Amino acid sequence: MKTIKINPADNVAVALEALKANETIEVEGQVLTLNTDIPAGHKFLLTDLTAGENIIKYGYPIGHLTESRNQGDLVSHHHIKTNLEGLLDYQYNPISKEELTNPAYAEWFPKEQLTFQGYRRQNGEVGIRNEVWIVPTVGCVNGVVSQLAATLKEELANPNSPFCQTLPANTELLRIVAYPHNYGCSQLSDDHENTRKILRDLVLHPNAGAVLVVGLGCENNQPDQFEQLLGNYDKKRIRFMVTQKVEGDEIAKGMEILHELYTIASQDKREPIPLSELKIGLKCGGSDGLSGITANPLLGVFSDFIVSQGGTTVLTEVPEMFGAETILMNRCETPQLFQQTVSLVNDFKQYFLSHGEPVGENPSPGNKAGGISTLEEKALGCTQKCGKSAVKGVLPYGERLSAKGLNLLSAPGNDLVASTALAASGCHIVLFTTGRGTPFGTFVPTLKVSTNTTLSQQKPTWIDFNAGTIAEDEPMVQAFNRFMQKVIAIASGEPTWNEKKNYQEIAIFKTGVTL
């Protein structure tokens, strides 16, 4: 199959492989001749259209033509303009419960309750990793936390080091990760609270077996006030060190605490955990014209599967919902959730407008090169990652999950900021689809899913799973079964490429001034 018409209402088809000018092709019984070369992932017209007429893809308008184009012509960002505007009034037209809970592919899902191998924490929460984290309350101590992590890693790499000699034989080596950031001081209002919330969520995340929080002492994010924000936390596994209060060498004191924390965490063991406990973040970046055909629909099927198991998935990137937001709004389980989703979308639009920016200015140069022309087109592909389930929860930025099922989370489209927000909400894994490729990872395993096989071949140490085979006639059910097994393996301890490469970092959303 060389091309695909995604929806019967579409007036464009998408090339699944590069096509040549003057090539005659058949699209669902319609025979036409291409007037231009069509790169893989790009669109071409199935009928003549005049300037001002809408391009229909996924069954919805993705913008209008700025010039007349003929059947068989390439249509790209050079020929299409967004239809998006500013704030809108929305009407709640809920989708039927039957349609939300019984997608056609539900017959593929295992009927039994599946499990993974995870860590049950003292408070009942579950982790899929057992790492030792070092978290600064303020950027001023970034050097300290980085040196502490490097020193402990060096000790653990030497079995004859004095600390290793204190550990029981065959102790499993734990990952040591420091999470430097630029904030914690010189911030006001929402920025200050965003920093505190994300750091709180990081410190309390169950993927950490132990955490050392390192403060300076004079920062806005005062360590004692930050400690209160943690609530009733495990004081054996979460420890604080304020460097201005340490007499002498803070590295020596920090290593003393880390030795204690590491010894405690190294005793933890995996046990069978039902998939109902799993929390999955859904993210895309470096999208291309195949994202909405291969990898994103695959994540949608998987999201519905996790929900069917009683688990939780989270969709974010609010600016990349613009143009497809009504689909999500009408999947809200209650009118209250609908209103929260309206606020989620319009608040972000207002954020754009308050800075004098248009709400439709989104596709990156890489998106456009990959075949995505407008934000509507990007959004209609992006939102496929959350399948067809009902929306059960809507979260402000920095808040932690409480509702099982599909949730929407307020965060921008920026890859690292959004992925950090997903992890901070409580997600154990971030599933990240990409057509262009990216090596980064946030503070939980960041599983990269390629939309095309070429990327997986060119960047085998970035990509964890290739969904490009779906465009090469692999049945979706087969791809789903492979993917389900891969995610369960990752949840049970198999490292992602970002973990193997030690690409783990955080980024915090900033909206205001810096003092």
Short mmCIF file of C-alpha atoms in Angstrom, two decimals:
data_model
loop_
_atom_site.label_atom_id
_atom_site.label_comp_id
_atom_site.label_asym_id
_atom_site.label_seq_id
_atom_site.Cartn_x
_atom_site.Cartn_y
_atom_site.Cartn_z
CA MET A 1 0.00 0.00 0.00
CA LYS A 2 1.56 3.26 -1.18
CA THR A 3 -1.09 5.71 0.02
CA ILE A 4 -3.84 6.03 2.59
CA LYS A 5 -7.08 7.98 2.73
CA ILE A 6 -7.61 8.19 6.47
CA ASN A 7 -11.31 9.12 6.56
CA PRO A 8 -14.01 8.71 3.87
CA ALA A 9 -14.71 12.46 4.09
CA ASP A 10 -11.10 13.44 3.31
CA ASN A 11 -10.21 15.31 0.13
CA VAL A 12 -6.52 14.44 0.50
CA ALA A 13 -4.58 11.20 0.76
CA VAL A 14 -1.17 10.65 2.35
CA ALA A 15 1.84 9.06 0.69
CA LEU A 16 3.18 6.16 2.77
CA GLU A 17 6.31 6.13 0.65
CA ALA A 18 7.89 8.64 -1.72
CA LEU A 19 5.90 8.96 -4.96
CA LYS A 20 7.02 10.38 -8.31
CA ALA A 21 5.44 12.99 -10.58
CA ASN A 22 3.37 11.48 -13.42
CA GLU A 23 2.93 8.27 -11.41
CA THR A 24 -0.57 6.82 -11.72
CA ILE A 25 -1.99 5.57 -8.42
CA GLU A 26 -5.26 4.20 -7.10
CA VAL A 27 -6.78 5.48 -3.85
CA GLU A 28 -9.81 3.47 -2.72
CA GLY A 29 -10.98 2.87 -6.27
CA GLN A 30 -10.13 6.38 -7.51
CA VAL A 31 -7.38 6.43 -10.15
CA LEU A 32 -5.38 9.63 -10.57
CA THR A 33 -2.03 10.87 -11.84
CA LEU A 34 0.33 12.81 -9.61
CA ASN A 35 1.43 16.20 -10.90
CA THR A 36 4.42 16.54 -8.56
CA ASP A 37 6.71 14.38 -6.44
CA ILE A 38 5.05 13.53 -3.11
CA PRO A 39 7.48 12.84 -0.24
CA ALA A 40 6.53 10.15 2.26
CA GLY A 41 4.13 11.50 4.88
CA HIS A 42 2.92 14.36 2.69
CA LYS A 43 -0.58 15.02 1.31
CA PHE A 44 -1.92 15.28 -2.20
CA LEU A 45 -5.33 16.36 -3.47
CA LEU A 46 -7.97 13.87 -4.52
CA THR A 47 -10.01 16.58 -6.25
CA ASP A 48 -9.59 20.10 -7.65
CA LEU A 49 -10.02 22.83 -5.02
CA THR A 50 -10.07 26.61 -5.24
CA ALA A 51 -8.49 29.16 -2.90
CA GLY A 52 -10.39 29.42 0.36
CA GLU A 53 -11.74 25.87 0.34
CA ASN A 54 -10.95 23.65 3.30
CA ILE A 55 -8.53 20.75 3.24
CA ILE A 56 -10.18 17.77 4.99
CA LYS A 57 -8.00 15.18 6.74
CA TYR A 58 -9.00 12.77 9.54
CA GLY A 59 -12.54 13.82 8.60
CA TYR A 60 -12.04 17.40 9.84
CA PRO A 61 -10.83 20.69 8.28
CA ILE A 62 -7.12 21.25 8.85
CA GLY A 63 -7.08 24.73 7.26
CA HIS A 64 -7.93 26.34 3.94
CA LEU A 65 -6.08 26.67 0.65
CA THR A 66 -4.37 29.98 -0.03
CA GLU A 67 -4.31 29.24 -3.77
CA SER A 68 -6.18 26.96 -6.13
CA ARG A 69 -4.71 23.48 -6.51
CA ASN A 70 -5.54 20.54 -8.76
CA GLN A 71 -6.14 16.85 -8.24
CA GLY A 72 -2.79 15.10 -7.87
CA ASP A 73 -1.02 18.21 -6.54
CA LEU A 74 1.10 18.22 -3.41
CA VAL A 75 -0.42 20.35 -0.64
CA SER A 76 1.97 21.54 2.06
CA HIS A 77 2.36 24.41 4.51
CA HIS A 78 3.11 26.64 1.50
CA HIS A 79 -0.48 26.19 0.29
CA ILE A 80 -2.56 25.99 3.51
CA LYS A 81 -3.48 28.51 6.20
CA THR A 82 -4.91 27.67 9.62
CA ASN A 83 -8.56 28.34 10.46
CA LEU A 84 -7.80 28.73 14.16
CA GLU A 85 -8.89 31.83 16.07
CA GLY A 86 -8.79 33.04 19.68
CA LEU A 87 -11.07 32.12 22.58
CA LEU A 88 -14.20 30.19 21.70
CA ASP A 89 -17.50 29.28 23.31
CA TYR A 90 -17.99 25.52 23.35
CA GLN A 91 -21.11 23.35 23.64
CA TYR A 92 -21.09 20.00 25.44
CA ASN A 93 -22.25 17.23 23.09
CA PRO A 94 -21.21 14.08 24.96
CA ILE A 95 -20.38 10.92 23.05
CA SER A 96 -22.40 7.87 24.04
CA LYS A 97 -21.01 5.65 26.78
CA GLU A 98 -21.19 2.61 24.48
CA GLU A 99 -18.97 4.28 21.87
CA LEU A 100 -16.47 5.36 24.53
CA THR A 101 -16.14 2.03 26.30
CA ASN A 102 -16.28 -0.43 23.40
CA PRO A 103 -13.96 0.49 20.54
CA ALA A 104 -13.89 -2.12 17.78
CA TYR A 105 -10.35 -3.15 18.70
CA ALA A 106 -11.30 -3.99 22.32
CA GLU A 107 -11.56 -7.62 21.20
CA TRP A 108 -7.76 -7.62 20.90
CA PHE A 109 -7.27 -6.92 24.60
CA PRO A 110 -6.38 -9.74 27.02
CA LYS A 111 -9.39 -10.42 29.23
CA GLU A 112 -7.33 -11.44 32.27
CA GLN A 113 -5.69 -8.94 34.64
CA LEU A 114 -2.03 -8.67 33.58
CA THR A 115 0.87 -7.82 35.87
CA PHE A 116 4.34 -6.32 35.77
CA GLN A 117 7.23 -6.56 38.22
CA GLY A 118 7.33 -3.38 40.31
CA TYR A 119 8.12 -1.99 43.75
CA ARG A 120 5.39 -1.57 46.36
CA ARG A 121 6.24 1.45 48.53
CA GLN A 122 5.42 1.87 52.22
CA ASN A 123 2.54 4.27 51.45
CA GLY A 124 0.97 1.80 49.01
CA GLU A 125 2.16 3.55 45.85
CA VAL A 126 4.00 1.62 43.16
CA GLY A 127 7.27 2.33 41.38
CA ILE A 128 8.77 0.70 38.29
CA ARG A 129 12.31 1.84 39.13
CA ASN A 130 14.32 1.88 42.35
CA GLU A 131 16.76 4.75 41.95
CA VAL A 132 18.53 7.17 44.26
CA TRP A 133 17.82 10.78 43.31
CA ILE A 134 19.52 14.01 44.36
CA VAL A 135 17.24 17.03 43.99
CA PRO A 136 18.25 20.69 44.48
CA THR A 137 15.72 23.15 45.89
CA VAL A 138 17.50 25.92 43.95
CA GLY A 139 19.84 26.18 40.98
CA CYS A 140 22.62 27.62 43.14
CA VAL A 141 23.49 24.10 44.39
CA ASN A 142 23.45 22.39 41.01
CA GLY A 143 27.20 21.88 41.21
CA VAL A 144 26.88 20.23 44.61
CA VAL A 145 24.21 17.72 43.53
CA SER A 146 26.10 16.88 40.33
CA GLN A 147 29.32 16.27 42.26
CA LEU A 148 27.52 14.13 44.85
CA ALA A 149 26.04 11.95 42.11
CA ALA A 150 29.39 11.61 40.32
CA THR A 151 31.19 10.72 43.56
CA LEU A 152 28.69 8.00 44.52
CA LYS A 153 28.73 6.54 41.00
CA GLU A 154 32.53 6.40 41.15
CA GLU A 155 32.40 4.56 44.46
CA LEU A 156 29.87 2.04 43.16
CA ALA A 157 31.96 1.40 40.04
CA ASN A 158 34.79 0.16 42.28
CA PRO A 159 33.85 -3.05 44.13
CA ASN A 160 36.84 -2.50 46.43
CA SER A 161 35.75 0.99 47.57
CA PRO A 162 35.13 1.29 51.32
CA PHE A 163 31.39 1.88 50.76
CA CYS A 164 30.94 -1.13 48.44
CA GLN A 165 32.64 -3.26 51.05
CA THR A 166 29.82 -2.42 53.48
CA LEU A 167 27.09 -3.71 51.12
CA PRO A 168 25.90 -7.33 51.17
CA ALA A 169 27.28 -9.56 48.43
CA ASN A 170 25.31 -9.52 45.15
CA THR A 171 23.59 -6.23 46.02
CA GLU A 172 21.87 -4.92 42.89
CA LEU A 173 23.48 -1.68 41.73
CA LEU A 174 21.00 1.21 41.76
CA ARG A 175 21.01 4.14 39.35
CA ILE A 176 22.13 7.45 40.88
CA VAL A 177 20.65 10.53 39.21
CA ALA A 178 20.97 14.24 40.01
CA TYR A 179 18.32 16.64 38.67
CA PRO A 180 19.79 20.14 38.38
CA HIS A 181 17.50 22.99 37.29
CA ASN A 182 17.66 26.79 37.04
CA TYR A 183 14.91 27.77 39.45
CA GLY A 184 13.95 27.96 43.13
CA CYS A 185 14.83 31.63 43.58
CA SER A 186 14.14 35.00 41.92
CA GLN A 187 10.67 33.80 40.94
CA LEU A 188 7.26 35.16 41.80
CA SER A 189 3.65 33.98 41.93
CA ASP A 190 2.81 31.08 39.58
CA ASP A 191 6.43 30.49 38.56
CA HIS A 192 7.48 30.06 42.18
CA GLU A 193 4.59 27.68 42.90
CA ASN A 194 5.18 25.73 39.69
CA THR A 195 8.79 25.13 40.72
CA ARG A 196 7.77 24.01 44.21
CA LYS A 197 5.06 21.67 42.91
CA ILE A 198 7.22 20.00 40.27
CA LEU A 199 10.06 19.49 42.77
CA ARG A 200 7.59 18.14 45.33
CA ASP A 201 6.23 15.70 42.75
CA LEU A 202 9.76 14.65 41.84
CA VAL A 203 10.77 14.01 45.45
CA LEU A 204 7.61 11.99 46.17
CA HIS A 205 7.67 9.95 42.95
CA PRO A 206 7.60 6.19 43.68
CA ASN A 207 10.22 5.44 40.99
CA ALA A 208 12.75 6.72 43.55
CA GLY A 209 13.77 4.34 46.31
CA ALA A 210 15.46 7.21 48.15
CA VAL A 211 15.94 10.96 47.68
CA LEU A 212 18.43 13.51 49.03
CA VAL A 213 17.04 17.07 48.82
CA VAL A 214 19.86 19.63 48.78
CA GLY A 215 19.13 23.27 49.61
CA LEU A 216 21.24 26.42 49.88
CA GLY A 217 19.46 28.17 52.74
CA CYS A 218 18.66 31.68 51.51
CA GLU A 219 16.55 30.83 48.43
CA ASN A 220 12.89 31.72 47.91
CA ASN A 221 12.12 28.01 47.92
CA GLN A 222 13.04 27.71 51.59
CA PRO A 223 13.94 24.10 52.47
CA ASP A 224 11.81 24.02 55.65
CA GLN A 225 8.75 25.34 53.81
CA PHE A 226 9.38 22.95 50.94
CA GLU A 227 9.57 20.11 53.42
CA GLN A 228 6.11 21.04 54.71
CA LEU A 229 4.82 20.87 51.13
CA LEU A 230 5.75 17.16 51.03
CA GLY A 231 3.16 16.33 53.69
CA ASN A 232 3.51 13.05 55.57
CA TYR A 233 6.55 11.63 53.77
CA ASP A 234 8.90 8.72 54.53
CA LYS A 235 11.68 10.41 56.52
CA LYS A 236 13.93 7.35 56.28
CA ARG A 237 14.01 7.53 52.49
CA ILE A 238 13.77 11.30 51.94
CA ARG A 239 16.48 13.34 53.63
CA PHE A 240 17.37 17.05 53.55
CA MET A 241 20.73 18.83 53.59
CA VAL A 242 20.95 22.66 53.70
CA THR A 243 24.47 23.51 52.57
CA GLN A 244 24.73 26.88 54.35
CA LYS A 245 24.07 25.07 57.63
CA VAL A 246 26.69 22.37 57.06
CA GLU A 247 29.92 23.01 58.97
CA GLY A 248 32.82 22.15 56.73
CA ASP A 249 32.58 20.15 53.52
CA GLU A 250 29.03 19.71 52.24
CA ILE A 251 30.18 16.95 49.86
CA ALA A 252 31.41 14.83 52.76
CA LYS A 253 28.15 15.36 54.65
CA GLY A 254 26.09 14.64 51.56
CA MET A 255 27.98 11.39 50.91
CA GLU A 256 27.33 10.29 54.48
CA ILE A 257 23.58 10.73 53.94
CA LEU A 258 23.67 9.11 50.50
CA HIS A 259 25.39 6.03 51.88
CA GLU A 260 22.54 5.62 54.37
CA LEU A 261 19.87 6.16 51.71
CA TYR A 262 21.51 3.81 49.23
CA THR A 263 21.81 1.04 51.82
CA ILE A 264 18.07 1.29 52.59
CA ALA A 265 16.94 1.41 48.95
CA SER A 266 19.21 -1.46 47.89
CA GLN A 267 17.13 -3.84 50.00
CA ASP A 268 13.95 -3.30 47.92
CA LYS A 269 12.70 -6.14 45.72
CA ARG A 270 10.32 -6.33 42.77
CA GLU A 271 6.99 -8.13 43.10
CA PRO A 272 4.01 -8.77 40.78
CA ILE A 273 1.84 -5.65 40.42
CA PRO A 274 -1.43 -5.47 38.42
CA LEU A 275 -1.47 -3.23 35.36
CA SER A 276 -4.30 -1.33 37.05
CA GLU A 277 -1.54 0.38 39.07
CA LEU A 278 0.32 1.57 35.98
CA LYS A 279 0.23 5.26 35.02
CA ILE A 280 1.28 6.12 31.47
CA GLY A 281 2.11 9.52 29.98
CA LEU A 282 1.34 10.13 26.29
CA LYS A 283 3.57 12.52 24.37
CA CYS A 284 4.77 13.22 20.83
CA GLY A 285 7.56 15.36 19.44
CA GLY A 286 9.24 15.84 16.10
CA SER A 287 6.00 14.62 14.52
CA ASP A 288 5.64 13.92 10.82
CA GLY A 289 2.89 13.05 8.36
CA LEU A 290 2.91 9.41 9.50
CA SER A 291 2.48 10.22 13.21
CA GLY A 292 -1.31 10.21 12.95
CA ILE A 293 -1.28 7.01 10.86
CA THR A 294 1.15 4.72 12.70
CA ALA A 295 2.59 5.55 16.13
CA ASN A 296 -0.14 7.81 17.55
CA PRO A 297 -3.03 5.43 16.72
CA LEU A 298 -0.93 2.60 18.22
CA LEU A 299 -0.64 4.58 21.46
CA GLY A 300 -4.38 5.20 21.29
CA VAL A 301 -5.09 1.48 21.21
CA PHE A 302 -2.62 0.91 24.04
CA SER A 303 -4.14 3.74 26.10
CA ASP A 304 -7.58 2.17 25.80
CA PHE A 305 -6.06 -1.20 26.77
CA ILE A 306 -4.49 0.25 29.94
CA VAL A 307 -7.81 1.89 30.82
CA SER A 308 -9.57 -1.46 30.25
CA GLN A 309 -7.16 -2.99 32.77
CA GLY A 310 -8.13 -0.34 35.33
CA GLY A 311 -4.99 1.72 34.78
CA THR A 312 -4.34 5.38 33.98
CA THR A 313 -3.13 7.34 30.96
CA VAL A 314 -2.46 11.08 30.66
CA LEU A 315 -2.55 13.33 27.59
CA THR A 316 -0.99 16.79 27.70
CA GLU A 317 0.44 19.38 25.23
CA VAL A 318 -2.60 21.65 25.44
CA PRO A 319 -1.54 23.98 22.57
CA GLU A 320 -1.39 20.89 20.37
CA MET A 321 -5.03 20.15 21.16
CA PHE A 322 -6.13 23.36 19.39
CA GLY A 323 -8.20 22.28 16.42
CA ALA A 324 -9.14 18.91 17.94
CA GLU A 325 -10.25 20.10 21.37
CA THR A 326 -13.97 19.52 20.79
CA ILE A 327 -13.28 15.79 20.29
CA LEU A 328 -11.78 15.65 23.79
CA MET A 329 -14.44 17.90 25.30
CA ASN A 330 -17.24 15.65 24.09
CA ARG A 331 -15.50 12.63 25.58
CA CYS A 332 -15.64 14.16 29.07
CA GLU A 333 -17.62 11.93 31.42
CA THR A 334 -19.42 14.81 33.16
CA PRO A 335 -20.39 18.43 32.45
CA GLN A 336 -17.96 19.47 35.19
CA LEU A 337 -15.06 17.77 33.38
CA PHE A 338 -16.23 19.42 30.15
CA GLN A 339 -16.04 22.86 31.80
CA GLN A 340 -12.59 22.06 33.19
CA THR A 341 -11.43 21.06 29.70
CA VAL A 342 -12.85 24.27 28.24
CA SER A 343 -10.84 26.21 30.84
CA LEU A 344 -7.77 24.09 30.11
CA VAL A 345 -7.91 25.07 26.42
CA ASN A 346 -9.05 28.70 26.70
CA ASP A 347 -6.59 29.48 29.51
CA PHE A 348 -3.74 28.36 27.25
CA LYS A 349 -5.14 30.33 24.34
CA GLN A 350 -5.31 33.39 26.62
CA TYR A 351 -1.69 32.75 27.60
CA PHE A 352 -0.73 32.94 23.91
CA LEU A 353 -2.85 36.03 23.26
CA SER A 354 -1.54 37.85 26.36
CA HIS A 355 1.93 37.60 24.86
CA GLY A 356 0.71 38.84 21.48
CA GLU A 357 1.15 35.44 19.86
CA PRO A 358 -1.32 33.74 17.48
CA VAL A 359 -2.87 30.52 18.80
CA GLY A 360 -2.20 28.68 15.53
CA GLU A 361 1.56 29.26 15.27
CA ASN A 362 2.84 25.81 16.17
CA PRO A 363 4.19 23.37 13.56
CA SER A 364 7.99 23.41 13.70
CA PRO A 365 10.28 23.32 10.66
CA GLY A 366 10.72 19.59 11.30
CA ASN A 367 6.94 19.06 11.43
CA LYS A 368 6.52 20.87 8.11
CA ALA A 369 9.35 18.94 6.47
CA GLY A 370 7.64 15.75 7.63
CA GLY A 371 4.31 16.66 6.05
CA ILE A 372 2.38 18.54 8.77
CA SER A 373 1.03 21.87 7.49
CA THR A 374 -1.12 23.42 10.24
CA LEU A 375 -1.79 23.15 13.95
CA GLU A 376 -5.19 21.58 13.26
CA GLU A 377 -3.51 18.79 11.30
CA LYS A 378 -0.97 18.32 14.06
CA ALA A 379 -3.67 18.31 16.75
CA LEU A 380 -5.89 15.77 14.98
CA GLY A 381 -2.91 13.44 14.76
CA CYS A 382 -1.65 14.24 18.25
CA THR A 383 -4.91 13.53 20.08
CA GLN A 384 -5.11 10.03 18.62
CA LYS A 385 -2.60 9.01 21.28
CA CYS A 386 -5.40 8.86 23.88
CA GLY A 387 -7.62 6.43 21.97
CA LYS A 388 -11.37 6.58 22.43
CA SER A 389 -11.85 6.34 26.22
CA ALA A 390 -13.86 8.79 28.31
CA VAL A 391 -12.01 11.66 29.98
CA LYS A 392 -12.07 10.90 33.71
CA GLY A 393 -9.89 13.71 35.08
CA VAL A 394 -8.46 17.14 34.24
CA LEU A 395 -5.28 18.24 36.03
CA PRO A 396 -3.71 21.69 36.49
CA TYR A 397 0.03 21.89 35.89
CA GLY A 398 2.03 20.38 38.74
CA GLU A 399 -0.85 18.43 40.30
CA ARG A 400 -0.73 14.70 40.99
CA LEU A 401 -3.11 12.11 39.60
CA SER A 402 -6.14 11.02 41.61
CA ALA A 403 -8.61 9.68 38.99
CA LYS A 404 -7.99 6.40 37.19
CA GLY A 405 -8.65 6.23 33.45
CA LEU A 406 -7.82 8.87 30.83
CA ASN A 407 -6.74 12.27 32.22
CA LEU A 408 -5.90 15.58 30.55
CA LEU A 409 -3.01 17.60 31.98
CA SER A 410 -2.23 21.29 31.57
CA ALA A 411 1.26 21.77 30.09
CA PRO A 412 2.78 23.29 26.95
CA GLY A 413 3.90 21.33 23.90
CA ASN A 414 7.64 21.72 24.62
CA ASP A 415 8.98 18.18 24.78
CA LEU A 416 10.99 18.30 27.99
CA VAL A 417 8.59 20.60 29.89
CA ALA A 418 5.57 18.47 28.96
CA SER A 419 7.33 15.15 29.64
CA THR A 420 8.49 16.44 33.03
CA ALA A 421 4.91 17.48 33.81
CA LEU A 422 3.63 14.01 32.87
CA ALA A 423 6.18 12.34 35.13
CA ALA A 424 5.44 14.84 37.92
CA SER A 425 1.73 13.99 37.74
CA GLY A 426 2.68 10.45 38.75
CA CYS A 427 3.25 8.70 35.42
CA HIS A 428 5.69 5.80 35.63
CA ILE A 429 6.59 5.90 31.93
CA VAL A 430 6.29 8.46 29.16
CA LEU A 431 5.47 6.97 25.75
CA PHE A 432 6.94 9.37 23.20
CA THR A 433 6.14 9.10 19.49
CA THR A 434 8.43 10.79 16.99
CA GLY A 435 8.93 10.98 13.25
CA ARG A 436 12.12 13.01 13.32
CA GLY A 437 13.81 11.52 16.39
CA THR A 438 15.11 12.88 19.69
CA PRO A 439 17.49 11.44 22.32
CA PHE A 440 16.19 13.16 25.48
CA GLY A 441 14.45 11.62 28.47
CA THR A 442 12.78 12.95 31.58
CA PHE A 443 13.03 11.56 35.12
CA VAL A 444 10.98 8.45 34.31
CA PRO A 445 11.67 6.00 31.47
CA THR A 446 10.91 7.79 28.20
CA LEU A 447 10.06 5.15 25.61
CA LYS A 448 10.57 6.41 22.03
CA VAL A 449 8.24 5.10 19.33
CA SER A 450 9.20 5.87 15.73
CA THR A 451 6.49 6.66 13.21
CA ASN A 452 8.59 5.36 10.32
CA THR A 453 11.09 2.54 9.84
CA THR A 454 13.77 4.78 8.33
CA LEU A 455 14.13 6.66 11.63
CA SER A 456 14.43 3.45 13.66
CA GLN A 457 17.17 2.27 11.32
CA GLN A 458 19.06 5.56 11.33
CA LYS A 459 18.81 6.08 15.10
CA PRO A 460 18.71 2.62 16.70
CA THR A 461 20.08 3.99 19.99
CA TRP A 462 17.25 6.53 20.26
CA ILE A 463 14.25 4.43 19.25
CA ASP A 464 12.83 1.75 21.56
CA PHE A 465 9.98 0.59 19.31
CA ASN A 466 9.32 0.96 15.59
CA ALA A 467 5.67 1.62 14.65
CA GLY A 468 6.62 2.37 11.04
CA THR A 469 5.84 -1.26 10.22
CA ILE A 470 2.14 -0.32 10.39
CA ALA A 471 2.63 1.71 7.20
CA GLU A 472 4.27 -1.39 5.71
CA ASP A 473 1.12 -3.49 6.15
CA GLU A 474 1.75 -4.93 9.64
CA PRO A 475 -1.74 -5.39 11.14
CA MET A 476 -2.42 -2.99 14.02
CA VAL A 477 -3.35 -5.92 16.27
CA GLN A 478 0.09 -7.45 15.74
CA ALA A 479 1.84 -4.15 16.41
CA PHE A 480 -0.29 -3.68 19.54
CA ASN A 481 0.67 -7.08 20.92
CA ARG A 482 4.36 -6.39 20.34
CA PHE A 483 4.03 -2.97 21.94
CA MET A 484 2.08 -4.26 24.95
CA GLN A 485 4.84 -6.78 25.66
CA LYS A 486 7.50 -4.06 25.27
CA VAL A 487 5.85 -1.67 27.72
CA ILE A 488 5.34 -4.42 30.30
CA ALA A 489 9.02 -5.34 29.93
CA ILE A 490 10.04 -1.70 30.45
CA ALA A 491 7.76 -1.46 33.50
CA SER A 492 9.40 -4.62 34.84
CA GLY A 493 12.92 -3.22 34.61
CA GLU A 494 14.12 -3.35 31.02
CA PRO A 495 15.89 0.00 30.42
CA THR A 496 14.86 2.43 27.71
CA TRP A 497 17.52 3.95 25.48
CA ASN A 498 17.39 7.26 27.33
CA GLU A 499 18.23 5.34 30.52
CA LYS A 500 21.03 3.38 28.87
CA LYS A 501 22.51 6.66 27.66
CA ASN A 502 21.92 8.43 31.00
CA TYR A 503 19.78 11.07 29.27
CA GLN A 504 17.55 12.04 32.20
CA GLU A 505 16.65 15.62 33.07
CA ILE A 506 13.84 17.95 34.09
CA ALA A 507 12.43 21.24 32.81
CA ILE A 508 9.97 23.47 34.68
CA PHE A 509 7.36 25.69 33.02
CA LYS A 510 8.08 29.42 33.38
CA THR A 511 5.56 32.14 32.48
CA GLY A 512 6.61 35.29 34.36
CA VAL A 513 9.50 37.58 35.25
CA THR A 514 12.84 36.68 36.76
CA LEU A 515 13.95 39.01 39.55
#
